[in-house]
């Protein structure tokens, strides 16, 4: 890596989005001597509580974006549902990592599946549908049971409807709630897993160990580290992540969400080009966290070690679960992370706790 490409400590990293991921990116950046500038439409978002500077403005406000860019040396984003146009505008002014093309692919489920198909990555059977009049035909092509998902803006189970033999497709279309969707064949998987890959400016890559994810009401409830995959399947998961990262020309971090079949076969479900909830355990159980890896990657620094220091579980604290913090802190091996959100609403991620379980399990 040329020294001219290294962003020196003291430089300012711009972060689009002010949620808990932006907060933990800012904390990791500070530990390496960087300043951070949050850009978000919300007043007093969690990330602003730990950042050097904050701009509160709409993502479409080009004057505010230009002022933000003038204060930053590089920009990244903490979630993939930011409109592409403002990100492309910023990319004309300074480096944005990952680049807007990555965002354009991953924020649209149909674009994402088409990209994966082009590079030969296994996914479930799928078809796009742009009008209700074609839904019955598309469902027949894919086969029931299947899942109708909004092509854009869905997360944590929002914008989805499962279609089984007795389902009314008109009801499913209304539940999906968008004008363009994707119909995916339902996968009867053993469990869900994920693997996180980081790719630097020099093309070097590193992966964290694949993990198992358990959901409740479509929201990640618990991550189990490591996933109970065979050594061969673990290597395959990491190879798939590297293949995707290279093909998409990633500079930054990418989470690859997977379905694991009863036979151990892997199917890629979704991509997230930013730190991921299933990687929060790395803060406490790895030499380098996912957040520090992102900072290293976008600043042109050498990537850190992803060595796992302990097996562990990570539990999300959702809604009122956050009020258990006094009991959690009584466990000397529990590592509590609270996000600074004022109101514990149902379904809202308020924090997480990582519980270290002891020595690393041999693979």
XYZ file of C-alpha atoms in Angstrom:
363
model
C 0.000 0.000 0.000
C 1.423 3.375 -1.027
C 1.862 5.758 1.886
C 0.077 8.425 -0.177
C -3.130 6.394 0.018
C -3.080 6.144 3.808
C -5.445 8.476 5.609
C -3.499 9.732 8.642
C -4.936 9.868 12.170
C -6.528 13.235 12.852
C -8.424 13.091 9.561
C -12.215 13.192 9.602
C -14.359 10.237 8.529
C -17.863 11.142 7.395
C -20.628 8.701 8.317
C -24.005 8.773 6.590
C -26.582 7.664 9.138
C -26.737 8.234 12.858
C -27.855 4.905 14.341
C -26.035 2.435 16.552
C -23.830 1.200 13.717
C -22.643 4.744 13.081
C -22.087 5.108 16.818
C -19.839 2.043 16.984
C -17.979 3.068 13.802
C -17.288 6.449 15.421
C -16.035 4.799 18.609
C -13.686 2.549 16.627
C -12.447 5.508 14.589
C -11.700 7.474 17.749
C -9.592 4.614 19.110
C -7.385 4.942 16.012
C -7.145 8.721 16.346
C -9.706 9.742 13.727
C -12.421 12.354 14.016
C -15.938 11.583 12.802
C -18.706 13.685 11.320
C -22.235 12.263 11.356
C -24.761 13.222 8.679
C -28.335 12.251 9.500
C -31.836 13.705 9.205
C -32.727 12.885 12.829
C -32.070 15.197 15.758
C -29.606 13.816 18.351
C -29.169 10.322 16.879
C -27.144 7.751 18.874
C -23.997 8.247 16.775
C -23.984 12.013 17.424
C -23.411 11.364 21.125
C -19.885 10.056 20.439
C -18.897 11.872 17.217
C -16.788 15.000 16.723
C -19.378 16.814 14.618
C -22.926 16.324 13.379
C -24.912 17.673 10.459
C -28.687 17.408 10.789
C -30.171 17.700 7.310
C -32.102 15.763 4.695
C -30.110 13.392 2.505
C -31.357 15.345 -0.535
C -29.963 18.693 0.733
C -27.023 19.239 -1.625
C -25.794 22.401 0.085
C -25.568 20.558 3.405
C -23.931 17.575 1.697
C -21.303 19.831 0.128
C -20.490 21.426 3.493
C -20.288 17.963 5.048
C -17.941 16.764 2.295
C -15.680 19.778 2.774
C -15.073 18.723 6.384
C -14.316 15.055 5.596
C -11.502 13.074 4.007
C -13.572 9.957 3.282
C -17.230 8.995 3.680
C -18.878 5.696 4.546
C -22.449 4.728 5.443
C -24.022 2.760 8.260
C -27.055 1.374 6.408
C -27.916 0.598 2.796
C -31.301 2.300 2.451
C -29.825 5.753 1.911
C -30.870 7.138 -1.499
C -28.141 6.488 -4.080
C -28.286 9.977 -5.575
C -26.840 11.837 -2.538
C -24.122 9.199 -2.201
C -23.226 9.577 -5.887
C -23.136 13.358 -5.423
C -20.694 12.970 -2.518
C -18.561 10.561 -4.563
C -17.912 13.408 -7.020
C -16.411 15.440 -4.187
C -14.379 12.905 -2.180
C -13.867 9.136 -1.758
C -16.991 7.234 -0.695
C -16.309 3.684 0.500
C -18.004 1.355 -0.317
C -18.664 3.067 -3.655
C -22.177 3.995 -4.856
C -22.330 0.985 -7.218
C -22.181 -1.325 -4.193
C -25.082 0.579 -2.667
C -27.060 0.479 -5.914
C -26.775 -3.314 -6.034
C -27.376 -4.155 -2.394
C -30.284 -1.839 -1.613
C -32.430 -3.492 -4.283
C -33.174 -7.178 -3.740
C -33.704 -7.880 -7.436
C -30.469 -6.148 -8.458
C -28.717 -8.075 -5.704
C -30.038 -11.484 -6.768
C -29.248 -10.755 -10.435
C -25.694 -9.769 -9.475
C -25.224 -12.959 -7.459
C -26.575 -15.046 -10.337
C -24.169 -13.381 -12.791
C -21.129 -14.274 -10.694
C -22.273 -17.844 -10.023
C -23.190 -17.566 -6.330
C -25.926 -20.005 -5.224
C -29.275 -18.478 -4.196
C -32.828 -19.712 -3.980
C -34.987 -19.587 -7.122
C -36.441 -16.098 -7.703
C -38.280 -13.873 -10.156
C -38.984 -10.150 -10.199
C -42.546 -8.843 -10.396
C -43.389 -5.238 -11.314
C -47.198 -5.407 -11.353
C -49.888 -7.258 -9.446
C -51.300 -8.490 -12.756
C -48.200 -10.674 -13.181
C -47.985 -11.950 -9.606
C -49.963 -15.178 -10.169
C -47.793 -16.059 -13.165
C -44.554 -15.365 -11.286
C -45.692 -17.358 -8.228
C -46.510 -20.288 -10.524
C -43.013 -20.074 -12.066
C -41.255 -20.009 -8.700
C -43.613 -22.459 -6.967
C -45.322 -22.402 -3.593
C -44.399 -21.982 -0.820
C -42.573 -18.771 -1.661
C -41.979 -15.334 -0.192
C -42.978 -12.048 -1.815
C -40.655 -9.229 -0.779
C -40.504 -5.562 -1.663
C -37.570 -4.999 -3.976
C -36.383 -2.016 -1.949
C -36.367 -0.678 1.617
C -37.286 -3.901 3.455
C -35.499 -4.983 6.631
C -36.252 -6.938 9.818
C -39.100 -8.728 8.015
C -40.806 -5.552 6.790
C -42.291 -5.592 3.292
C -42.611 -9.386 3.135
C -45.430 -11.895 2.780
C -45.194 -15.685 2.712
C -47.334 -17.360 0.056
C -48.452 -20.941 0.710
C -51.042 -23.077 -1.099
C -54.047 -21.448 0.564
C -52.704 -17.871 0.435
C -54.593 -15.099 -1.336
C -52.065 -13.359 -3.557
C -53.966 -10.061 -3.475
C -53.571 -9.999 0.295
C -49.865 -10.836 -0.061
C -49.400 -7.989 -2.541
C -50.997 -5.524 -0.124
C -48.822 -6.824 2.738
C -45.713 -6.391 0.602
C -46.759 -2.774 0.113
C -44.590 -1.786 -2.852
C -44.935 -1.406 -6.602
C -41.991 -3.691 -7.433
C -41.261 -6.968 -5.689
C -39.297 -10.173 -5.881
C -40.739 -13.653 -5.397
C -38.286 -16.097 -3.816
C -38.772 -19.828 -3.396
C -39.159 -20.615 0.291
C -36.038 -22.297 1.692
C -36.576 -25.036 4.269
C -33.268 -24.340 5.983
C -31.771 -25.827 9.133
C -30.660 -22.401 10.355
C -29.463 -19.003 9.219
C -25.812 -18.009 9.270
C -23.670 -15.097 8.198
C -20.066 -14.325 7.375
C -18.431 -10.895 7.320
C -15.630 -10.000 4.912
C -13.486 -6.873 4.762
C -11.603 -5.735 1.661
C -8.994 -2.990 1.724
C -7.806 -0.464 -0.843
C -5.053 -2.844 -1.935
C -7.517 -5.685 -2.552
C -6.458 -7.607 0.547
C -9.291 -9.423 2.316
C -10.048 -10.934 5.704
C -13.057 -12.850 7.024
C -14.528 -13.375 10.447
C -15.658 -16.866 11.397
C -19.188 -17.735 10.177
C -21.842 -17.464 12.892
C -25.331 -18.848 13.476
C -28.228 -16.395 13.770
C -31.537 -16.927 15.548
C -34.438 -14.564 14.822
C -37.632 -13.694 16.673
C -40.376 -11.825 14.794
C -37.926 -11.378 11.897
C -35.465 -9.494 14.127
C -32.090 -10.946 15.063
C -32.357 -12.142 18.650
C -29.140 -14.100 19.155
C -25.871 -14.834 17.366
C -23.975 -17.999 18.279
C -20.221 -18.015 17.669
C -19.055 -20.057 15.844
C -21.765 -21.553 13.615
C -21.956 -25.377 13.806
C -20.606 -25.785 10.274
C -18.109 -28.379 9.156
C -14.612 -27.023 8.443
C -15.342 -27.476 4.733
C -18.582 -25.477 4.955
C -16.881 -22.741 6.993
C -14.242 -22.416 4.295
C -16.922 -22.397 1.582
C -18.834 -19.605 3.334
C -15.697 -17.481 3.568
C -14.774 -18.237 -0.051
C -18.241 -17.104 -1.172
C -17.846 -13.865 0.800
C -14.443 -13.177 -0.764
C -15.784 -13.931 -4.245
C -18.648 -11.484 -3.782
C -16.420 -8.772 -2.278
C -13.977 -8.972 -5.174
C -16.685 -9.053 -7.848
C -18.467 -6.024 -6.396
C -15.132 -4.152 -6.011
C -15.707 -3.618 -2.312
C -13.618 -1.264 -0.245
C -15.077 -1.630 3.206
C -17.042 -4.359 4.928
C -19.761 -6.714 3.708
C -22.013 -9.156 5.541
C -23.188 -12.176 3.558
C -26.346 -13.694 5.040
C -26.781 -17.422 4.383
C -29.324 -20.210 4.567
C -27.797 -23.502 5.744
C -29.638 -26.588 4.522
C -30.063 -29.806 6.503
C -27.342 -31.281 4.279
C -24.995 -28.361 4.989
C -25.529 -26.751 1.577
C -25.205 -22.949 1.567
C -27.448 -20.440 -0.211
C -26.791 -16.707 -0.116
C -29.849 -14.807 1.085
C -28.885 -11.127 1.329
C -25.898 -8.768 1.379
C -25.271 -5.802 3.672
C -22.354 -3.469 2.751
C -21.766 -2.140 6.278
C -21.197 -3.481 9.778
C -23.871 -6.015 10.646
C -25.820 -6.887 13.778
C -24.472 -10.447 13.597
C -20.929 -9.077 13.863
C -21.357 -7.153 17.112
C -19.706 -10.011 19.028
C -16.388 -9.058 17.398
C -16.170 -6.031 19.694
C -15.427 -8.299 22.652
C -14.248 -11.634 21.268
C -11.873 -10.764 18.407
C -8.474 -9.139 18.104
C -10.061 -6.641 15.680
C -13.757 -5.742 15.649
C -15.835 -5.405 12.501
C -16.015 -1.658 13.155
C -12.255 -1.233 13.392
C -11.846 -3.343 10.237
C -14.154 -0.978 8.366
C -12.177 2.043 9.549
C -8.917 0.367 8.554
C -10.264 -0.545 5.118
C -11.675 2.855 4.155
C -8.592 4.688 5.467
C -6.155 2.511 3.530
C -4.656 0.956 6.676
C -3.547 -2.670 6.918
C -6.411 -4.925 7.979
C -6.307 -6.289 11.510
C -6.393 -9.883 12.686
C -9.835 -11.515 12.796
C -8.596 -14.121 15.283
C -11.359 -15.167 17.669
C -10.356 -14.957 21.327
C -13.351 -16.836 22.739
C -16.527 -18.610 21.773
C -19.510 -16.474 22.671
C -23.130 -15.537 22.149
C -24.497 -12.101 21.309
C -28.030 -11.219 22.394
C -29.881 -8.182 21.103
C -31.710 -6.117 23.704
C -34.961 -5.238 21.964
C -37.516 -2.842 23.405
C -38.070 -3.330 27.137
C -35.333 -5.980 27.330
C -32.893 -3.120 27.825
C -34.297 -2.574 31.322
C -32.533 -5.792 32.394
C -29.175 -3.997 32.292
C -28.616 -4.163 36.107
C -28.972 -7.975 36.066
C -26.782 -8.296 32.979
C -23.975 -6.408 34.667
C -23.971 -8.871 37.568
C -22.447 -11.450 35.180
C -18.694 -10.724 35.185
C -18.280 -12.308 31.726
C -21.090 -10.321 30.096
C -20.120 -7.340 27.954
C -22.966 -4.834 27.774
C -23.341 -2.256 24.986
C -26.144 0.314 25.170
C -26.907 2.590 22.239
C -28.044 5.759 23.974
C -31.598 5.666 22.652
C -34.051 7.536 24.832
C -37.195 5.477 24.243
C -37.511 1.659 24.396
C -40.153 1.019 21.739
C -41.299 -2.509 20.761
C -39.004 -3.950 18.100
C -36.367 -1.267 18.614
C -32.756 -2.398 19.099
C -31.636 -0.695 22.300
C -28.356 -2.474 22.900
C -26.705 -5.875 22.954
C -24.826 -8.118 25.335
C -22.002 -10.486 24.450
C -21.369 -13.401 26.782
C -17.949 -14.979 26.590
C -18.133 -18.739 26.913
C -14.541 -19.782 27.292
C -11.779 -21.102 25.051
C -12.081 -21.146 21.279
C -13.658 -24.282 19.848
C -11.311 -26.160 17.544
C -12.589 -26.224 13.978
